Amino acid sequence: MRKTGKIIYCLRNAKDQCVSYYHHLVNLDKVYQGMTHSLTFNDYFEKVHRVRAVAEFGLWEEHALDWLAHRGQENILFLTYEDLSEDTERELRKIASFLGLPDNQETLDRALRKGSFDNMKQDQTLNYSWAGQNFIRKGKVGGWVDTLTEKQSEILDEAIEKVVA
């Protein structure tokens, strides 16, 4: 890993990431040239987490462990999606400090406004509306409970345990 440049790594709960990535694949079917339009969540889960196929960027736990191995490296700031959702202003202040930006309330307020979920969902430069679906769906923490079965949740608990151990 390079020690120059600044890197911001944001980790999301494996269960929410799993559901989000499924919707990413299905909603961007045009990008995937029709390969995902009939993909059910259960088929996706089976392929990614049992057969270990489909995931473009590797499994969640492999990706997380690769990055977390660099904790303590001064040019990498680690954040979580959950913390960003809980207190966006606090996390933006961390980012600004990490990047060496001045503490400016006006700029922070603008970033909070522009980076709000509602604003990004409406922004055609961000929401991938050109692909026929809205790329930015819900932005909620904990939404996995509406999708994952108990068994799927247990499988992802095992992945989470590998990372937090």
Coordinates of N, CA and C in Angstrom, one line a residue:
M1 N 0.9 -1.2 0.0 CA 0.0 0.0 0.0 C 0.9 1.2 0.0
R2 N 0.6 2.1 -0.9 CA 1.3 3.4 -1.0 C 1.2 4.2 0.3
K3 N 2.2 4.9 0.6 CA 2.1 5.7 1.8 C 2.0 7.2 1.5
T4 N 1.8 7.5 0.2 CA 1.6 8.9 -0.2 C 0.1 9.0 -0.7
G5 N -0.3 10.2 -0.7 CA -1.7 10.5 -1.0 C -2.6 10.2 0.2
K6 N -3.8 10.6 0.2 CA -4.7 10.4 1.3 C -5.8 9.5 0.8
I7 N -6.2 8.6 1.7 CA -7.2 7.6 1.3 C -8.3 7.6 2.4
I8 N -9.5 7.7 2.0 CA -10.6 7.6 3.0 C -11.3 6.2 2.7
Y9 N -11.3 5.4 3.7 CA -12.0 4.1 3.5 C -13.2 4.0 4.4
C10 N -14.3 3.7 3.8 CA -15.6 3.7 4.5 C -16.1 2.2 4.5
L11 N -16.3 1.7 5.7 CA -16.7 0.3 5.8 C -18.2 0.3 6.2
R12 N -19.0 -0.6 5.6 CA -20.4 -0.7 5.9 C -20.7 -2.0 6.5
N13 N -21.7 -2.1 7.3 CA -22.1 -3.4 7.9 C -22.3 -4.4 6.8
A14 N -21.8 -5.6 7.0 CA -21.9 -6.6 5.9 C -23.3 -7.0 5.5
K15 N -24.2 -6.9 6.4 CA -25.6 -7.3 6.1 C -26.2 -6.2 5.2
D16 N -26.1 -5.0 5.6 CA -26.6 -3.9 4.8 C -25.9 -3.8 3.4
Q17 N -24.6 -4.0 3.4 CA -23.8 -4.0 2.2 C -24.3 -5.1 1.2
C18 N -24.6 -6.2 1.8 CA -25.0 -7.4 1.0 C -26.3 -7.0 0.2
V19 N -27.3 -6.4 1.0 CA -28.6 -6.1 0.4 C -28.4 -4.9 -0.6
S20 N -27.5 -4.0 -0.3 CA -27.3 -2.8 -1.1 C -26.6 -3.2 -2.4
Y21 N -25.7 -4.1 -2.3 CA -25.0 -4.6 -3.6 C -25.9 -5.4 -4.5
Y22 N -26.8 -6.1 -3.9 CA -27.8 -6.8 -4.7 C -28.6 -5.8 -5.5
H23 N -29.1 -4.8 -4.9 CA -29.9 -3.8 -5.6 C -29.0 -3.0 -6.6
H24 N -27.8 -2.8 -6.3 CA -26.9 -2.2 -7.2 C -26.8 -3.0 -8.5
L25 N -26.6 -4.3 -8.4 CA -26.6 -5.2 -9.6 C -27.9 -5.1 -10.4
V26 N -29.0 -5.3 -9.7 CA -30.3 -5.4 -10.4 C -30.6 -4.0 -11.0
N27 N -30.4 -2.9 -10.2 CA -30.8 -1.6 -10.7 C -29.9 -1.1 -11.9
L28 N -28.7 -1.6 -11.9 CA -27.9 -1.2 -13.1 C -27.8 -2.3 -14.1
D29 N -28.9 -3.0 -14.3 CA -28.9 -4.1 -15.3 C -28.5 -3.7 -16.6
K30 N -28.8 -2.4 -17.0 CA -28.4 -1.9 -18.3 C -26.8 -1.9 -18.4
V31 N -26.2 -1.6 -17.3 CA -24.7 -1.6 -17.3 C -24.2 -3.0 -17.4
Y32 N -24.9 -3.9 -16.7 CA -24.5 -5.3 -16.8 C -25.0 -6.1 -18.0
Q33 N -25.5 -5.3 -18.9 CA -26.0 -5.9 -20.2 C -27.0 -7.0 -20.1
G34 N -28.0 -6.8 -19.2 CA -29.1 -7.7 -19.0 C -28.8 -9.0 -18.2
M35 N -27.6 -9.0 -17.6 CA -27.2 -10.2 -16.9 C -27.9 -10.3 -15.5
T36 N -28.4 -9.3 -15.0 CA -28.9 -9.3 -13.6 C -30.4 -9.0 -13.5
H37 N -31.1 -8.8 -14.6 CA -32.5 -8.4 -14.5 C -33.4 -9.5 -13.9
S38 N -33.1 -10.8 -14.0 CA -33.9 -11.8 -13.4 C -33.3 -12.4 -12.1
L39 N -32.3 -11.8 -11.6 CA -31.6 -12.3 -10.4 C -32.4 -12.0 -9.2
T40 N -32.8 -13.1 -8.5 CA -33.5 -12.9 -7.2 C -32.5 -12.7 -6.1
F41 N -32.9 -12.1 -5.0 CA -32.0 -12.0 -3.9 C -31.4 -13.3 -3.4
N42 N -32.3 -14.3 -3.3 CA -31.8 -15.6 -2.8 C -30.8 -16.2 -3.8
D43 N -31.0 -16.1 -5.1 CA -30.0 -16.6 -6.1 C -28.7 -15.8 -5.9
Y44 N -28.8 -14.5 -5.8 CA -27.6 -13.6 -5.6 C -26.8 -14.1 -4.3
F45 N -27.6 -14.2 -3.3 CA -26.9 -14.6 -2.0 C -26.2 -15.9 -2.1
E46 N -26.9 -16.9 -2.8 CA -26.3 -18.2 -2.9 C -25.0 -18.1 -3.8
K47 N -25.0 -17.3 -4.9 CA -23.9 -17.2 -5.7 C -22.7 -16.5 -5.1
V48 N -23.0 -15.5 -4.3 CA -21.9 -14.7 -3.7 C -21.4 -15.3 -2.4
H49 N -22.3 -15.8 -1.6 CA -21.8 -16.2 -0.2 C -21.7 -17.7 -0.1
R50 N -22.2 -18.5 -1.0 CA -22.0 -19.9 -0.9 C -21.1 -20.4 -2.0
V51 N -21.4 -20.0 -3.2 CA -20.5 -20.5 -4.4 C -19.3 -19.6 -4.5
R52 N -19.4 -18.4 -3.9 CA -18.3 -17.4 -3.9 C -18.0 -16.9 -5.3
A53 N -19.1 -16.6 -6.0 CA -19.0 -16.1 -7.4 C -19.8 -14.8 -7.4
V54 N -19.7 -14.0 -8.5 CA -20.5 -12.8 -8.8 C -19.9 -11.6 -8.2
A55 N -19.4 -11.6 -7.0 CA -18.9 -10.3 -6.3 C -17.7 -9.8 -7.1
E56 N -17.9 -8.7 -7.7 CA -16.9 -8.1 -8.5 C -15.6 -7.7 -7.8
F57 N -15.8 -7.3 -6.5 CA -14.6 -6.8 -5.8 C -14.3 -7.7 -4.6
G58 N -14.7 -9.0 -4.7 CA -14.4 -10.0 -3.6 C -15.4 -9.9 -2.5
L59 N -15.3 -10.8 -1.6 CA -16.2 -10.9 -0.5 C -16.0 -9.8 0.5
W60 N -17.0 -9.4 1.2 CA -17.0 -8.3 2.1 C -15.9 -8.4 3.1
E61 N -15.8 -9.6 3.7 CA -14.8 -9.8 4.7 C -13.4 -9.8 4.2
E62 N -13.1 -10.3 3.0 CA -11.8 -10.2 2.4 C -11.4 -8.8 2.1
H63 N -12.3 -8.0 1.6 CA -12.1 -6.6 1.3 C -11.8 -5.8 2.6
A64 N -12.7 -6.0 3.6 CA -12.5 -5.3 4.9 C -11.2 -5.7 5.5
L65 N -10.8 -7.0 5.6 CA -9.6 -7.4 6.2 C -8.4 -6.9 5.5
D66 N -8.4 -6.8 4.1 CA -7.3 -6.3 3.4 C -7.0 -4.8 3.8
W67 N -8.1 -4.0 3.9 CA -8.0 -2.6 4.2 C -7.6 -2.4 5.7
L68 N -8.3 -3.2 6.5 CA -8.1 -3.0 8.0 C -6.6 -3.4 8.4
A69 N -6.0 -4.1 7.6 CA -4.6 -4.5 7.8 C -3.7 -3.2 7.8
H70 N -4.2 -2.2 7.3 CA -3.5 -0.9 7.1 C -3.9 0.1 8.2
R71 N -4.6 -0.3 9.2 CA -5.0 0.6 10.3 C -3.7 1.1 10.9
G72 N -3.7 2.4 11.3 CA -2.5 3.0 11.8 C -1.7 3.7 10.8
Q73 N -1.9 3.4 9.5 CA -1.2 4.1 8.5 C -1.7 5.5 8.4
E74 N -0.8 6.5 8.5 CA -1.2 7.9 8.7 C -2.0 8.4 7.5
N75 N -1.8 7.9 6.3 CA -2.5 8.5 5.1 C -3.8 7.8 4.8
I76 N -4.3 7.0 5.8 CA -5.6 6.3 5.6 C -6.5 6.7 6.7
L77 N -7.7 7.2 6.4 CA -8.7 7.5 7.4 C -9.8 6.4 7.3
F78 N -10.1 5.7 8.4 CA -11.1 4.7 8.4 C -12.4 5.3 9.0
L79 N -13.5 5.1 8.3 CA -14.8 5.5 8.7 C -15.8 4.4 8.6
T80 N -16.9 4.5 9.2 CA -18.0 3.5 8.9 C -19.2 4.3 8.4
Y81 N -20.0 3.6 7.6 CA -21.2 4.1 7.0 C -22.2 4.5 8.2
E82 N -22.2 3.6 9.2 CA -23.1 3.8 10.3 C -22.7 5.0 11.1
D83 N -21.4 5.3 11.3 CA -21.0 6.6 11.9 C -21.4 7.8 11.1
L84 N -21.2 7.7 9.8 CA -21.6 8.8 8.9 C -23.1 9.0 8.9
S85 N -23.9 8.0 9.0 CA -25.3 8.1 9.1 C -25.7 8.7 10.5
E86 N -25.1 8.3 11.5 CA -25.4 8.7 12.9 C -25.1 10.2 13.1
D87 N -23.9 10.6 12.7 CA -23.5 12.0 12.9 C -22.7 12.5 11.8
T88 N -23.3 12.9 10.7 CA -22.6 13.2 9.5 C -21.7 14.4 9.7
E89 N -22.1 15.4 10.5 CA -21.3 16.6 10.7 C -20.0 16.2 11.4
R90 N -20.1 15.3 12.4 CA -18.9 14.9 13.2 C -17.9 14.2 12.2
E91 N -18.4 13.3 11.3 CA -17.6 12.6 10.4 C -17.0 13.5 9.4
L92 N -17.7 14.5 8.9 CA -17.2 15.4 7.9 C -16.1 16.2 8.5
R93 N -16.2 16.6 9.8 CA -15.1 17.3 10.5 C -13.9 16.4 10.6
K94 N -14.0 15.1 10.8 CA -12.9 14.2 10.8 C -12.2 14.2 9.4
I95 N -13.0 14.1 8.4 CA -12.5 14.1 7.0 C -11.8 15.4 6.7
A96 N -12.4 16.5 7.1 CA -11.7 17.8 6.8 C -10.4 17.9 7.5
S97 N -10.4 17.5 8.8 CA -9.1 17.5 9.5 C -8.1 16.6 8.9
F98 N -8.5 15.4 8.5 CA -7.6 14.5 7.9 C -7.0 15.1 6.6
L99 N -7.8 15.8 5.8 CA -7.3 16.4 4.6 C -6.6 17.7 4.8
G100 N -6.6 18.2 6.0 CA -5.9 19.4 6.3 C -6.7 20.6 5.8
L101 N -8.0 20.5 5.8 CA -8.8 21.6 5.4 C -9.2 22.5 6.5
P102 N -9.4 23.8 6.3 CA -9.7 24.7 7.4 C -11.1 24.4 8.0
D103 N -11.2 24.7 9.3 CA -12.5 24.5 9.9 C -13.4 25.6 9.6
N104 N -14.3 25.4 8.6 CA -15.1 26.5 8.1 C -16.6 26.1 8.1
Q105 N -17.4 26.7 9.0 CA -18.8 26.3 9.2 C -19.6 26.4 7.9
E106 N -19.4 27.5 7.2 CA -20.1 27.7 5.9 C -19.9 26.6 4.9
T107 N -18.6 26.2 4.8 CA -18.3 25.1 3.9 C -18.8 23.8 4.4
L108 N -18.8 23.6 5.7 CA -19.3 22.3 6.3 C -20.8 22.3 6.0
D109 N -21.5 23.4 6.3 CA -23.0 23.4 6.0 C -23.3 23.1 4.6
R110 N -22.5 23.6 3.7 CA -22.8 23.4 2.2 C -22.5 21.9 1.9
A111 N -21.5 21.3 2.5 CA -21.2 19.9 2.3 C -22.3 19.0 2.9
L112 N -22.8 19.4 4.0 CA -23.9 18.6 4.6 C -25.2 18.7 3.8
R113 N -25.4 19.9 3.2 CA -26.6 20.1 2.4 C -26.5 19.3 1.0
K114 N -25.3 19.4 0.4 CA -25.1 18.8 -0.9 C -24.9 17.3 -0.7
G115 N -24.4 16.8 0.4 CA -24.2 15.4 0.6 C -25.3 14.7 1.3
S116 N -26.4 15.4 1.5 CA -27.6 14.8 2.2 C -28.1 13.7 1.2
F117 N -28.7 12.7 1.8 CA -29.2 11.6 1.1 C -30.3 12.1 0.1
D118 N -31.2 13.0 0.6 CA -32.3 13.5 -0.3 C -31.7 14.2 -1.5
N119 N -30.7 15.1 -1.2 CA -30.1 15.8 -2.3 C -29.4 14.9 -3.3
M120 N -28.7 13.9 -2.9 CA -28.0 13.0 -3.8 C -29.0 12.2 -4.6
K121 N -30.1 11.8 -4.0 CA -31.1 11.0 -4.7 C -31.7 11.8 -5.8
Q122 N -31.8 13.1 -5.7 CA -32.4 14.0 -6.7 C -31.4 14.4 -7.8
D123 N -30.1 14.3 -7.5 CA -29.1 14.8 -8.3 C -28.8 13.8 -9.5
Q124 N -29.1 14.2 -10.7 CA -29.0 13.3 -11.8 C -27.5 13.0 -12.1
T125 N -26.6 13.8 -11.7 CA -25.2 13.4 -11.9 C -24.7 12.3 -10.9
L126 N -25.5 12.1 -9.9 CA -25.2 11.1 -8.9 C -26.1 9.8 -8.9
N127 N -27.3 10.0 -9.3 CA -28.3 8.9 -9.0 C -28.4 7.9 -10.2
Y128 N -27.6 8.0 -11.2 CA -27.6 7.0 -12.3 C -28.9 6.9 -13.0
S129 N -29.7 7.9 -13.0 CA -31.0 7.8 -13.6 C -30.9 7.5 -15.1
W130 N -29.8 7.8 -15.7 CA -29.5 7.4 -17.1 C -29.6 5.9 -17.3
A131 N -29.4 5.1 -16.2 CA -29.3 3.7 -16.3 C -30.7 3.1 -16.2
G132 N -31.7 3.9 -16.0 CA -33.1 3.5 -16.0 C -33.6 3.2 -14.6
Q133 N -32.8 3.2 -13.6 CA -33.2 3.0 -12.2 C -32.4 4.0 -11.3
N134 N -33.0 4.2 -10.2 CA -32.3 5.1 -9.2 C -31.2 4.4 -8.4
F135 N -30.0 4.7 -8.7 CA -28.8 4.1 -8.0 C -28.9 4.3 -6.5
I136 N -29.4 5.4 -6.1 CA -29.4 5.8 -4.7 C -30.8 5.4 -4.1
R137 N -30.8 4.3 -3.3 CA -32.1 3.8 -2.9 C -32.6 4.3 -1.6
K138 N -32.1 3.8 -0.5 CA -32.7 4.1 0.8 C -31.7 4.8 1.7
G139 N -30.5 4.4 1.7 CA -29.4 5.0 2.6 C -29.7 4.8 4.0
K140 N -30.3 3.7 4.4 CA -30.7 3.5 5.8 C -29.7 2.4 6.4
V141 N -29.5 2.6 7.7 CA -28.7 1.6 8.4 C -29.7 0.6 9.0
G142 N -29.4 -0.7 8.9 CA -30.2 -1.8 9.4 C -31.4 -2.3 8.6
G143 N -31.4 -1.8 7.3 CA -32.5 -2.3 6.4 C -32.4 -3.7 6.0
W144 N -31.3 -4.4 6.3 CA -31.1 -5.8 6.0 C -32.2 -6.6 6.6
V145 N -32.7 -6.2 7.8 CA -33.7 -7.1 8.5 C -35.0 -7.3 7.6
D146 N -35.2 -6.5 6.6 CA -36.4 -6.7 5.8 C -36.1 -7.6 4.6
T147 N -34.9 -8.1 4.5 CA -34.5 -8.9 3.3 C -33.9 -10.2 3.7
L148 N -32.9 -10.2 4.6 CA -32.2 -11.4 4.9 C -33.0 -12.4 5.7
T149 N -32.9 -13.7 5.3 CA -33.5 -14.8 6.1 C -32.6 -14.9 7.4
E150 N -33.1 -15.7 8.3 CA -32.3 -15.9 9.5 C -31.0 -16.7 9.2
K151 N -31.0 -17.6 8.3 CA -29.8 -18.4 7.9 C -28.9 -17.4 7.1
Q152 N -29.3 -16.6 6.3 CA -28.5 -15.7 5.6 C -27.8 -14.7 6.6
S153 N -28.5 -14.3 7.5 CA -28.0 -13.4 8.6 C -26.9 -14.1 9.4
E154 N -27.1 -15.4 9.7 CA -26.1 -16.2 10.4 C -24.8 -16.3 9.5
I155 N -25.0 -16.5 8.2 CA -23.8 -16.7 7.4 C -23.0 -15.4 7.4
L156 N -23.7 -14.2 7.3 CA -23.0 -13.0 7.4 C -22.4 -12.7 8.8
D157 N -23.1 -13.2 9.8 CA -22.5 -13.0 11.1 C -21.1 -13.7 11.2
E158 N -20.9 -14.8 10.5 CA -19.6 -15.5 10.5 C -18.6 -14.6 9.8
A159 N -19.0 -13.9 8.7 CA -18.1 -13.0 8.0 C -17.7 -11.9 8.9
I160 N -18.7 -11.3 9.6 CA -18.4 -10.2 10.5 C -17.5 -10.6 11.6
E161 N -17.7 -11.8 12.1 CA -16.8 -12.3 13.2 C -15.4 -12.4 12.7
K162 N -15.1 -12.7 11.5 CA -13.8 -12.8 10.9 C -13.1 -11.4 11.0
V163 N -13.9 -10.4 10.7 CA -13.3 -9.1 10.7 C -13.1 -8.4 12.0
V164 N -14.1 -8.6 12.9 CA -14.0 -8.0 14.2 C -13.2 -8.8 15.3
A165 N -12.8 -10.0 14.9 CA -12.1 -10.9 15.8 C -10.7 -10.3 16.1

